[in-house]
PDB file of C-alpha atoms in Angstrom:
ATOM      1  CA  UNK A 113       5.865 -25.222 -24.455  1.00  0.00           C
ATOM      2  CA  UNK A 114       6.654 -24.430 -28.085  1.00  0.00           C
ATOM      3  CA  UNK A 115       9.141 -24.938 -30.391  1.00  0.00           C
ATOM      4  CA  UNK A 116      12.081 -26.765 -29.919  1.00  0.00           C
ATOM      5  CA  UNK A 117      14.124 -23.094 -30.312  1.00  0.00           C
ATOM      6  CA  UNK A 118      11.814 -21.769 -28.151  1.00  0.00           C
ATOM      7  CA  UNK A 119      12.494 -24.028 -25.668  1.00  0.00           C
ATOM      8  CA  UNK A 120      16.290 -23.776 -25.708  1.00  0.00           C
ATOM      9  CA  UNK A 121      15.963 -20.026 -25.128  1.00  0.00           C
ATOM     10  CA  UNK A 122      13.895 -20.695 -22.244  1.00  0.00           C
ATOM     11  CA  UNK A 123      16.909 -23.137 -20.950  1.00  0.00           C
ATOM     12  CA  UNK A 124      19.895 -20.807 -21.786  1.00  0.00           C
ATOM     13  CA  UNK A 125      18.197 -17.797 -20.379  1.00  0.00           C
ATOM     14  CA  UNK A 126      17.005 -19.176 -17.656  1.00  0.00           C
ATOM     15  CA  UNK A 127      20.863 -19.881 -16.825  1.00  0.00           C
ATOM     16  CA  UNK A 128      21.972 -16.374 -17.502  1.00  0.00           C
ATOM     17  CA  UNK A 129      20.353 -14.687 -15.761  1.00  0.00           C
ATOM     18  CA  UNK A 130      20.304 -16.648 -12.489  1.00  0.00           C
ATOM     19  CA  UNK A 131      24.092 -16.603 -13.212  1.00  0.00           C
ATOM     20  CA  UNK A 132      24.156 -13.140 -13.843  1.00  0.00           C
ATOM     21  CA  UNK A 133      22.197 -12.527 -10.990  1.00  0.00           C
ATOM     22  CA  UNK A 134      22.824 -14.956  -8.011  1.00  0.00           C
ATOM     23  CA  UNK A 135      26.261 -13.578  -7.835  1.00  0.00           C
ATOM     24  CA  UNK A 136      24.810 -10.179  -7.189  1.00  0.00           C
ATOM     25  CA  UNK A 137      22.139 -10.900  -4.946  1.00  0.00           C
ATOM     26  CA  UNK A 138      25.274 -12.998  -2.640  1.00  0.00           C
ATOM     27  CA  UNK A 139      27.455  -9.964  -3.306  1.00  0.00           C
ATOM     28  CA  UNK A 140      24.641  -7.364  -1.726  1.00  0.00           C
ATOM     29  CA  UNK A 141      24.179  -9.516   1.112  1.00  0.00           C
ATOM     30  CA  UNK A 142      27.920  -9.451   1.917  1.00  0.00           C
ATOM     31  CA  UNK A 143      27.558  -5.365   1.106  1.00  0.00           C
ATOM     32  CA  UNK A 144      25.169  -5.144   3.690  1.00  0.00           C
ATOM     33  CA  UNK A 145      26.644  -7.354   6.092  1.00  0.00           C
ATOM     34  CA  UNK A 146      29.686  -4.516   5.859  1.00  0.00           C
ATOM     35  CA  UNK A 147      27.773  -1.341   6.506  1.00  0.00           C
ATOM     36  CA  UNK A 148      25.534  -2.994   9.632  1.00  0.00           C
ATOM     37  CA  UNK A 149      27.316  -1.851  13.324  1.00  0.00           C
ATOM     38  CA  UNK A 150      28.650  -4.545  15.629  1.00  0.00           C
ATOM     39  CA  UNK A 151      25.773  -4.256  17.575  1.00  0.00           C
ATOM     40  CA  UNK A 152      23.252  -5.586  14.767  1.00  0.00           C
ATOM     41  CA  UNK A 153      24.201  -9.384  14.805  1.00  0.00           C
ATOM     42  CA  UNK A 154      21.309 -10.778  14.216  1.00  0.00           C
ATOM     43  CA  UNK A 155      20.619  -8.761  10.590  1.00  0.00           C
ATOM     44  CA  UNK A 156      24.712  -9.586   9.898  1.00  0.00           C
ATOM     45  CA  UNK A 157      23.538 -13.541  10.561  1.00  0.00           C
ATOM     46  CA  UNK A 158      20.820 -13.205   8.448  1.00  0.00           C
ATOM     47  CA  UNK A 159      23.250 -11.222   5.873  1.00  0.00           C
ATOM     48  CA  UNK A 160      25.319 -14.128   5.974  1.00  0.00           C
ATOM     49  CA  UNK A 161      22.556 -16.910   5.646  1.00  0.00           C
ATOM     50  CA  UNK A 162      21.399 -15.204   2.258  1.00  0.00           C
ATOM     51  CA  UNK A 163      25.594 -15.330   1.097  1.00  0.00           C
ATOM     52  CA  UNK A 164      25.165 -19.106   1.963  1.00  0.00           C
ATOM     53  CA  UNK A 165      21.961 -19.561   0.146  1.00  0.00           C
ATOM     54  CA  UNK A 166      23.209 -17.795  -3.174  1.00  0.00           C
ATOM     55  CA  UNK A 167      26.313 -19.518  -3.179  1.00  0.00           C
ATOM     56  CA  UNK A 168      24.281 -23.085  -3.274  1.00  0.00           C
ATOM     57  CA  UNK A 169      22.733 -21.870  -6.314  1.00  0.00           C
ATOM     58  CA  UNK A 170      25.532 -20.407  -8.404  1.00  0.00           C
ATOM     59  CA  UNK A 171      27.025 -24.110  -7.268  1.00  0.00           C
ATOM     60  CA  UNK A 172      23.736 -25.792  -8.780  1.00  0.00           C
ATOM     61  CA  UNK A 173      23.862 -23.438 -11.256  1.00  0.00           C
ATOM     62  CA  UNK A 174      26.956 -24.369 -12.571  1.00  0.00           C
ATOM     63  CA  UNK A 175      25.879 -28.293 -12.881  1.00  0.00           C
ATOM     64  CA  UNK A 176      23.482 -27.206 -15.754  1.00  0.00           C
ATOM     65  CA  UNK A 177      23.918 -26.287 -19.274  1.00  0.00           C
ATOM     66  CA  UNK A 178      21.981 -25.147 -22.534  1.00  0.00           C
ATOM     67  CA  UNK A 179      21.187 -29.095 -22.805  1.00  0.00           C
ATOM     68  CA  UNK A 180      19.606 -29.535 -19.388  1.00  0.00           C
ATOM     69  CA  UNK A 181      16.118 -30.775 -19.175  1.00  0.00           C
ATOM     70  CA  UNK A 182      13.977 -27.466 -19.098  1.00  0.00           C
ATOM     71  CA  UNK A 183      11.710 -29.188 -16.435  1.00  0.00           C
ATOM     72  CA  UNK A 184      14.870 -29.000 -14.095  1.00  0.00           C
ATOM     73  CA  UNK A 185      15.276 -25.622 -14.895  1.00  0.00           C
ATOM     74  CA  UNK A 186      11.715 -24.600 -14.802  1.00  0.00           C
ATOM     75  CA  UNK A 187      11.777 -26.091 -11.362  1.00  0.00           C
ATOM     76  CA  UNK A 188      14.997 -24.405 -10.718  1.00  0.00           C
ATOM     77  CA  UNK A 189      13.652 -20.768 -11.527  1.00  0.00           C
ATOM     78  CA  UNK A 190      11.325 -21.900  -8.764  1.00  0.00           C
ATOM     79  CA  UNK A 191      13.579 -22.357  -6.290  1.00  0.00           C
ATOM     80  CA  UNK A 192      15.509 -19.263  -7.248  1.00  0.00           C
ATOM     81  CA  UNK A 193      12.431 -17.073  -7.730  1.00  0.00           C
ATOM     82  CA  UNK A 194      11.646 -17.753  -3.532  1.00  0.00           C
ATOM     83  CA  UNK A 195      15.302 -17.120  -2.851  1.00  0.00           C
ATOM     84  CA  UNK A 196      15.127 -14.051  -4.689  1.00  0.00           C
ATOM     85  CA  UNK A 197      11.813 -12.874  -3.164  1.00  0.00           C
ATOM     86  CA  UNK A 198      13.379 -13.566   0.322  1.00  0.00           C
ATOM     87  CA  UNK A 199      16.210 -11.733  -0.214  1.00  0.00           C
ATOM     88  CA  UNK A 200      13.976  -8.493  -1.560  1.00  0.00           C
ATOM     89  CA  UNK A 201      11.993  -9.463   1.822  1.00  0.00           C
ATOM     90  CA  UNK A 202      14.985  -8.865   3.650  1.00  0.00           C
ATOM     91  CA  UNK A 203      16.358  -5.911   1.731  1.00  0.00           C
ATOM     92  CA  UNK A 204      12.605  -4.237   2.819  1.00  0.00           C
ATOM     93  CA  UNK A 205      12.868  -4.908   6.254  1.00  0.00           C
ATOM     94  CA  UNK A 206      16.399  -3.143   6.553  1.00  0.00           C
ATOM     95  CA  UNK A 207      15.208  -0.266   4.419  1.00  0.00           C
ATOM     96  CA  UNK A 208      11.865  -0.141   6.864  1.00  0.00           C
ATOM     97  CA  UNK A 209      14.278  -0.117  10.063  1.00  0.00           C
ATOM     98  CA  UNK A 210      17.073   2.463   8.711  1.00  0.00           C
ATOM     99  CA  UNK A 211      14.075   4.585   7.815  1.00  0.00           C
ATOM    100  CA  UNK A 212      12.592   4.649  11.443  1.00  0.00           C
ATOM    101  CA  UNK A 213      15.908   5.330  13.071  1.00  0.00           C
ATOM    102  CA  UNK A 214      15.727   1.808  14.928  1.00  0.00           C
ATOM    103  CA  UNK A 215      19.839   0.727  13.122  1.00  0.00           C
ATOM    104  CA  UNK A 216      22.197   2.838  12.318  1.00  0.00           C
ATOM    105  CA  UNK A 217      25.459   1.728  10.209  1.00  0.00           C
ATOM    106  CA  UNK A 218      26.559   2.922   6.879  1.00  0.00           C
ATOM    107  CA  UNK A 219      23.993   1.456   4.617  1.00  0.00           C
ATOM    108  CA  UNK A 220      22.356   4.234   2.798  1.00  0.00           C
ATOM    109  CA  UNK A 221      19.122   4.174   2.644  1.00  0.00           C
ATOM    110  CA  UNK A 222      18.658   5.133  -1.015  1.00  0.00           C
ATOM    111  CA  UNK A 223      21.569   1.917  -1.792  1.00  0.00           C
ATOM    112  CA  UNK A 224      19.208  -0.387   0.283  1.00  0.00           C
ATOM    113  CA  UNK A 225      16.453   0.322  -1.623  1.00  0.00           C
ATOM    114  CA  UNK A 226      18.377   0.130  -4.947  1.00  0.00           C
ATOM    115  CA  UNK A 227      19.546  -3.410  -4.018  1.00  0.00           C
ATOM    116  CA  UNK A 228      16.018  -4.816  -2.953  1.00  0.00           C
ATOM    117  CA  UNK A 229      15.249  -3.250  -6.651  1.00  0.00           C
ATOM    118  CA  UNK A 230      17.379  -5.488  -8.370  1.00  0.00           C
ATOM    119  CA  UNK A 231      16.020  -8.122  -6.019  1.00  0.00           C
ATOM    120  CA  UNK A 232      12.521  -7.755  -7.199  1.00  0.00           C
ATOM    121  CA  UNK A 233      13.649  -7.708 -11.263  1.00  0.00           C
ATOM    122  CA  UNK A 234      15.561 -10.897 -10.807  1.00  0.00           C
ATOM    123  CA  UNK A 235      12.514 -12.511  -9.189  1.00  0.00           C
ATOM    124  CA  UNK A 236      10.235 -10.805 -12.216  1.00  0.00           C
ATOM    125  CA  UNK A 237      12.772 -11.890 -14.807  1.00  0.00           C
ATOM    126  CA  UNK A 238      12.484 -15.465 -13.380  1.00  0.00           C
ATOM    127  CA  UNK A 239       8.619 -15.770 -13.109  1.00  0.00           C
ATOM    128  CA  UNK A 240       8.319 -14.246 -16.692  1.00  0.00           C
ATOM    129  CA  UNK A 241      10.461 -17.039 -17.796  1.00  0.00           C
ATOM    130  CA  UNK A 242       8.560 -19.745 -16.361  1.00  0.00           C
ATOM    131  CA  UNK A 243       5.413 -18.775 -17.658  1.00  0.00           C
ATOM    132  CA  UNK A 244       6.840 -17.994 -21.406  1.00  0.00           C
ATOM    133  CA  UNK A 245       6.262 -14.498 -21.283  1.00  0.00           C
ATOM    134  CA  UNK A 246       8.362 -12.251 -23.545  1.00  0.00           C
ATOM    135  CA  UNK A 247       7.501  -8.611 -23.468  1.00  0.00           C
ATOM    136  CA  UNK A 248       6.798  -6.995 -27.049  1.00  0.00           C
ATOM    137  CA  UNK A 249       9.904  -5.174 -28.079  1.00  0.00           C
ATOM    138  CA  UNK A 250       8.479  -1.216 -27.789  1.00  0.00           C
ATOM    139  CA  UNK A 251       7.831  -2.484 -23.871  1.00  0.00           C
ATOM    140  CA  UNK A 252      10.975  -4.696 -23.060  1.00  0.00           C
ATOM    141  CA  UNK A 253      13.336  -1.378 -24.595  1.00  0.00           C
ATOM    142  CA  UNK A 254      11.184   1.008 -22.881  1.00  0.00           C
ATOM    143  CA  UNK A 255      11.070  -0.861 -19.522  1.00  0.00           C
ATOM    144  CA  UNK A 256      14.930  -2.246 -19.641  1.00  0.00           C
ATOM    145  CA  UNK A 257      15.955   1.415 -19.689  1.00  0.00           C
ATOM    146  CA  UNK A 258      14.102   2.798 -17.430  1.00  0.00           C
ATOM    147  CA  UNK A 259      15.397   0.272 -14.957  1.00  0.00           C
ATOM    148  CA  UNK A 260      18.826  -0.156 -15.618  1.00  0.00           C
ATOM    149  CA  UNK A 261      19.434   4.169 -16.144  1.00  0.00           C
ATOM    150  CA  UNK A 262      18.076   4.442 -12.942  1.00  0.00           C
ATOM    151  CA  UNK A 263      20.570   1.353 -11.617  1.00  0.00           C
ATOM    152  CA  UNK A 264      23.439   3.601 -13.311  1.00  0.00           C
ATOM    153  CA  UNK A 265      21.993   7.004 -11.767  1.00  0.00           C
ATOM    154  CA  UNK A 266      22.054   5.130  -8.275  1.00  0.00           C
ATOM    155  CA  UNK A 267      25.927   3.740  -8.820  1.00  0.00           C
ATOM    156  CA  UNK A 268      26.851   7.014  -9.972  1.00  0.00           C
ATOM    157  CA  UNK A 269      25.569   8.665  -6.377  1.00  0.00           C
ATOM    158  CA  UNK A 270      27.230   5.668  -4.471  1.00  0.00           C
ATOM    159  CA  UNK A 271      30.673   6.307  -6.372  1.00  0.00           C
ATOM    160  CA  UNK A 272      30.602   9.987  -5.081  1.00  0.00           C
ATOM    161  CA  UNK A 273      29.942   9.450  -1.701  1.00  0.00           C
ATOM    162  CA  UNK A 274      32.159   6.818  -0.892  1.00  0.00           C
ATOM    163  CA  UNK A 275      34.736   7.914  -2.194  1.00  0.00           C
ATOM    164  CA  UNK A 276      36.661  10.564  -0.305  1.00  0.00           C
ATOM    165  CA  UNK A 277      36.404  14.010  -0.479  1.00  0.00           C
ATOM    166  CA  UNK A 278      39.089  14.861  -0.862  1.00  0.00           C
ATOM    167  CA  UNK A 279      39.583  13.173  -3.983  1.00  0.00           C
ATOM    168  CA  UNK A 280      37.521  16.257  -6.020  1.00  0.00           C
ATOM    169  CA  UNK A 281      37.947  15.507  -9.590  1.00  0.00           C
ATOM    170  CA  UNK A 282      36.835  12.072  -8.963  1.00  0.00           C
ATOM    171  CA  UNK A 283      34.086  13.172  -6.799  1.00  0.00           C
ATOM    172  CA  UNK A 284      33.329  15.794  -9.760  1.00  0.00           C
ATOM    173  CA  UNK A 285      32.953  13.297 -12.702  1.00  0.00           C
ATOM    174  CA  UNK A 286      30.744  10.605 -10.507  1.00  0.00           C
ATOM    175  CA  UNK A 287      28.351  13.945  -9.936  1.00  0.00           C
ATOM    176  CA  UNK A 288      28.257  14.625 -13.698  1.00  0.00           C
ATOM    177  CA  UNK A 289      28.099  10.771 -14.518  1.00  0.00           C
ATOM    178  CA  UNK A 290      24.878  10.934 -12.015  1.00  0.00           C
ATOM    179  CA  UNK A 291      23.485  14.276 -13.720  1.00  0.00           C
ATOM    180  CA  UNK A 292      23.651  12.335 -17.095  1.00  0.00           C
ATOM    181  CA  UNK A 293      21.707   9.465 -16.174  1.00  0.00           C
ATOM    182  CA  UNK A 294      18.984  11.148 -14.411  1.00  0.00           C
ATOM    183  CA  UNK A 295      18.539  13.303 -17.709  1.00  0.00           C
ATOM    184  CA  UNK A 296      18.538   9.808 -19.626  1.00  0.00           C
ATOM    185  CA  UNK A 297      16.044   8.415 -17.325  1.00  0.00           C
ATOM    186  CA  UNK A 298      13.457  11.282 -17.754  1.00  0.00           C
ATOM    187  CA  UNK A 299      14.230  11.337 -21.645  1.00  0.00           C
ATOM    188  CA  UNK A 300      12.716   7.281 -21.000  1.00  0.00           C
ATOM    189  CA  UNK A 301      10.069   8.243 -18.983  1.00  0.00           C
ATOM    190  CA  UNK A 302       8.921  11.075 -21.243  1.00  0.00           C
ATOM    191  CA  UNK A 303       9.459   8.184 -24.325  1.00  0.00           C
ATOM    192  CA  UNK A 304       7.085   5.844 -22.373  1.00  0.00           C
ATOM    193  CA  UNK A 305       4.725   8.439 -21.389  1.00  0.00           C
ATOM    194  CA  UNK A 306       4.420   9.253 -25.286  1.00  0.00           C
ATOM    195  CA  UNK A 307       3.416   5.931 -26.409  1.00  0.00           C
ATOM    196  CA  UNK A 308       2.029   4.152 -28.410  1.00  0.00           C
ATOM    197  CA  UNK A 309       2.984   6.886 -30.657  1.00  0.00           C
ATOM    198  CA  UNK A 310       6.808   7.149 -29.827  1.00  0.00           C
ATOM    199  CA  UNK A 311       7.161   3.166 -30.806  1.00  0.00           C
ATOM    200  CA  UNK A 312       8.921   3.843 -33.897  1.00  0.00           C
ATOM    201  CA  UNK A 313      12.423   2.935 -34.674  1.00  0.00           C
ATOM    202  CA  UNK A 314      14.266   6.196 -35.905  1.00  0.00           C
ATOM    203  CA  UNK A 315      13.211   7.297 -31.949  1.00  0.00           C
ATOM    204  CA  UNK A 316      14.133   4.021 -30.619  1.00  0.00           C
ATOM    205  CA  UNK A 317      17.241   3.500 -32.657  1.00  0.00           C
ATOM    206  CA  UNK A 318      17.948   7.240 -30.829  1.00  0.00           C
ATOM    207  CA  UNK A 319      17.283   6.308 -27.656  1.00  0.00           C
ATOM    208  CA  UNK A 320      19.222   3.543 -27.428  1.00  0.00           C
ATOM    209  CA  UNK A 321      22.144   5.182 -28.918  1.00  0.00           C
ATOM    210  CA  UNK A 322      22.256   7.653 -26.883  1.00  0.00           C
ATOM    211  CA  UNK A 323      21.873   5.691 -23.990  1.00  0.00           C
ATOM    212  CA  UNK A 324      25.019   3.592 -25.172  1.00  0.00           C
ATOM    213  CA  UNK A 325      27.541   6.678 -25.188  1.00  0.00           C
ATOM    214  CA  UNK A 326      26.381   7.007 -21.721  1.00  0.00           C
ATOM    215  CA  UNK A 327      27.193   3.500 -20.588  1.00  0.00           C
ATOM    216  CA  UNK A 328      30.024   2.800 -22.122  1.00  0.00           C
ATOM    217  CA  UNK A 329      31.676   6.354 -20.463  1.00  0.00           C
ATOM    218  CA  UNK A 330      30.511   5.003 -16.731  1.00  0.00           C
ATOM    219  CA  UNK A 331      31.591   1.876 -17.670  1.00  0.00           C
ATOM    220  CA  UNK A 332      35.226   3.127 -18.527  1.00  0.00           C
ATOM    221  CA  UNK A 333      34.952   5.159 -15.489  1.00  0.00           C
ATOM    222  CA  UNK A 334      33.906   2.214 -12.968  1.00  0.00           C
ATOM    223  CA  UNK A 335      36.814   0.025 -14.845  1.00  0.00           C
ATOM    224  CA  UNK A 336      39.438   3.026 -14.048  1.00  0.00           C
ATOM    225  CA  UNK A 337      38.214   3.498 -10.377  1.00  0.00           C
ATOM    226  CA  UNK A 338      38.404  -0.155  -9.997  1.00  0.00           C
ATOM    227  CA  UNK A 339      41.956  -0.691 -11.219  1.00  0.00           C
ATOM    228  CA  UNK A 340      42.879   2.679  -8.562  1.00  0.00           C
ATOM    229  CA  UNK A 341      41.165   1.018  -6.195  1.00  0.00           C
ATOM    230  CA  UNK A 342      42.749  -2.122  -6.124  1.00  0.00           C
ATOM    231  CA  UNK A 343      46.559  -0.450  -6.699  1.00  0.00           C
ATOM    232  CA  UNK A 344      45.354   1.837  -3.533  1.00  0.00           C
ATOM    233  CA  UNK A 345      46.032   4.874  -5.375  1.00  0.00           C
ATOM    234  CA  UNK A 346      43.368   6.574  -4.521  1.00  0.00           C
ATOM    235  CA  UNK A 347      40.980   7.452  -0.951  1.00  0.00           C
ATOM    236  CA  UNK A 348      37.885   5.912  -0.749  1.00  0.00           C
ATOM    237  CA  UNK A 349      35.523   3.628   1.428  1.00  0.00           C
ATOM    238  CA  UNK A 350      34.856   1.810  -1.664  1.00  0.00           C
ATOM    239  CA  UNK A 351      35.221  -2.303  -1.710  1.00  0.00           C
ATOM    240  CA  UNK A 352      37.328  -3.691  -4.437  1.00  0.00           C
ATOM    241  CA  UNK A 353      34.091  -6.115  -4.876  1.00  0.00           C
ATOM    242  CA  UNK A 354      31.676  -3.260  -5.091  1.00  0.00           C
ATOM    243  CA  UNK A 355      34.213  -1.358  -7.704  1.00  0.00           C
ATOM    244  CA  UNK A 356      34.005  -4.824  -9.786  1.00  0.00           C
ATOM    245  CA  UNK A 357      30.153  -5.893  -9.063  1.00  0.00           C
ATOM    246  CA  UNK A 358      28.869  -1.963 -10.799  1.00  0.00           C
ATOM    247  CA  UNK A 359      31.179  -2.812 -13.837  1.00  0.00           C
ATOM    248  CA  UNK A 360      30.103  -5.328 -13.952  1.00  0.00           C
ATOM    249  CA  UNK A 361      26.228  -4.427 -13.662  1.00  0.00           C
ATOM    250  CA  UNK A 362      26.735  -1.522 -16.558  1.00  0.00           C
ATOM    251  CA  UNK A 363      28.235  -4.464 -19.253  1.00  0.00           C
ATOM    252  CA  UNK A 364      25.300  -6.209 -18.218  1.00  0.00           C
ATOM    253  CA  UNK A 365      23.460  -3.177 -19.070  1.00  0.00           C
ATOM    254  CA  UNK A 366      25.339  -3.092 -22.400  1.00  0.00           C
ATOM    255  CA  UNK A 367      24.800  -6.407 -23.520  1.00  0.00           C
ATOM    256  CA  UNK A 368      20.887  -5.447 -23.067  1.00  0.00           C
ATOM    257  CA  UNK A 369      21.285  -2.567 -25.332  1.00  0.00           C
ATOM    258  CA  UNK A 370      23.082  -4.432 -28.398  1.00  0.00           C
ATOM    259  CA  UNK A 371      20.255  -7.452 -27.985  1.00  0.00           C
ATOM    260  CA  UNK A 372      17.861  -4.782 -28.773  1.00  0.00           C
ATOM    261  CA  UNK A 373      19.461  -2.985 -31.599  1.00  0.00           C
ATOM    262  CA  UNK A 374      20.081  -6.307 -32.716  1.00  0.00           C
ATOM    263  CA  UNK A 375      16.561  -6.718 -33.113  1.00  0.00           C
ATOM    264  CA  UNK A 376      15.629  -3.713 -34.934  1.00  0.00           C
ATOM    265  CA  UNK A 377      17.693  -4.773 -37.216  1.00  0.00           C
ATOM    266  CA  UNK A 378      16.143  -7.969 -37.763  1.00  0.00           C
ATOM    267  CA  UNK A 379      12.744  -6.124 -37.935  1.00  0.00           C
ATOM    268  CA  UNK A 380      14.320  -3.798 -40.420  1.00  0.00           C
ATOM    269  CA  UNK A 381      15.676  -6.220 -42.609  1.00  0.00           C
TER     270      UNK A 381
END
């Protein structure tokens, strides 16, 4: 498989990201299990069975560490990587039956299709892994952004419409926080639609700073609505869990961005 450095990446970021992850993917089946009607107890069963399945992992999960054999882990990703796929599966299916009129409930259909999303990089992430693929740098910035700006775009939506009208300057800054990132996200599409000749590191270094302001204002934001949430000082429809589970998707996001500066200023020096 490589070096032994090589091989404890594999191991610790194998673990991160199925931490990272397996939370989420348990916390969108308990989302969804919310917004289905009474009547829909079948999809809230299977809701629940996926809440059961994650939680098994993040318990398994939590047996390992960065000195764990990386054939259990490579098996683990395994494991994980159907889970995942299942889940996406699942996410499809509800998306497919909101779409046709067939359920009704208060799932949006555009948050549906942003959770079987992150479904389908987790189970991406984890296949990578396994076979030692790491993207080249110009396509793992390129690609990371476009994903996660759309992610932020999405939460930014989600914010505003759940939380009550009648809270307007709140209501006001999600709509400008979702303006923002879907001007970020075209500024990535038009970098990736530019290449190769945009890979160069004055425009990356750019784009990534810019990028940052953004993130680190909606992460402020989320933080603040979360804390108002919880204290019930302000109106909104909005689950303490999903306040917490976008913050903590746009650190996540963060984190991504300082890896990769990080590196171009390895390459640099």
């Amino acid at each position: 498989m490589g070096s032994e450095h090589s091989i404890s990446t594999f191991v610790t970021r194998s673990l991160e990201e199925i931490r990272f992850w397996s939370r989420i993917m348990k916390e969108h089946a308990f989302f969804l299990s919310l917004g289905f009607t009474a009547d829909d107890t079948k999809l809230i069963q299977e809701a629940h069975q996926y809440i059961a399945i994650f939680e098994r992992i993040e318990e398994q999960v939590s047996e390992y560490n960065e000195r764990t054999d990386p054939e259990v882990i490579r098996n683990l990703n395994i494991q994980v990587y159907q889970a995942a796929v299942s889940i996406w599966a699942f996410k499809r299916k509800v998306l497919g039956l909101i779409l046709h009129c067939q359920i009704n409930g208060s799932n949006f259909p555009l948050l549906v299709d942003h959770v079987s999303r992150e479904a389908a990089y987790f189970a991406k992430r984890l296949r990578e892994l396994n076979e030692g693929k790491i993207k080249p740098l110009a396509d793992a910035i390129i690609d990371e952004n476009v994903f996660f700006l759309k992610i932020m775009a999405d939460h930014s939506k989600f914010i505003g419409h759940l939380l009550d009208p009648s809270e307007r300057k709140l209501v006001d800054q999600a709509r400008e926080f979702s303006n923002d990132f879907d001007q970020l996200l075209y500024q990535a599409q038009d970098l990736d639609s530019m290449r190769p000749q945009s890979e160069t590191k004055p425009l990356y270094d750019q784009f990534l700073d810019q990028n940052r302001v953004s993130v680190v204002s909606l992460r402020d934001f989320k933080k603040t609505a979360r804390e108002l949430i919880e204290e019930c000082r302000i109106k909104s429809i909005i689950h303490p869990l999903l306040a917490d589970h976008v913050f903590r998707e746009a650190s996540h996001f963060l984190e991504i961005i300082d890896a990769f500066d990080a590196h171009l200023s390895e390459q640099k020096a």
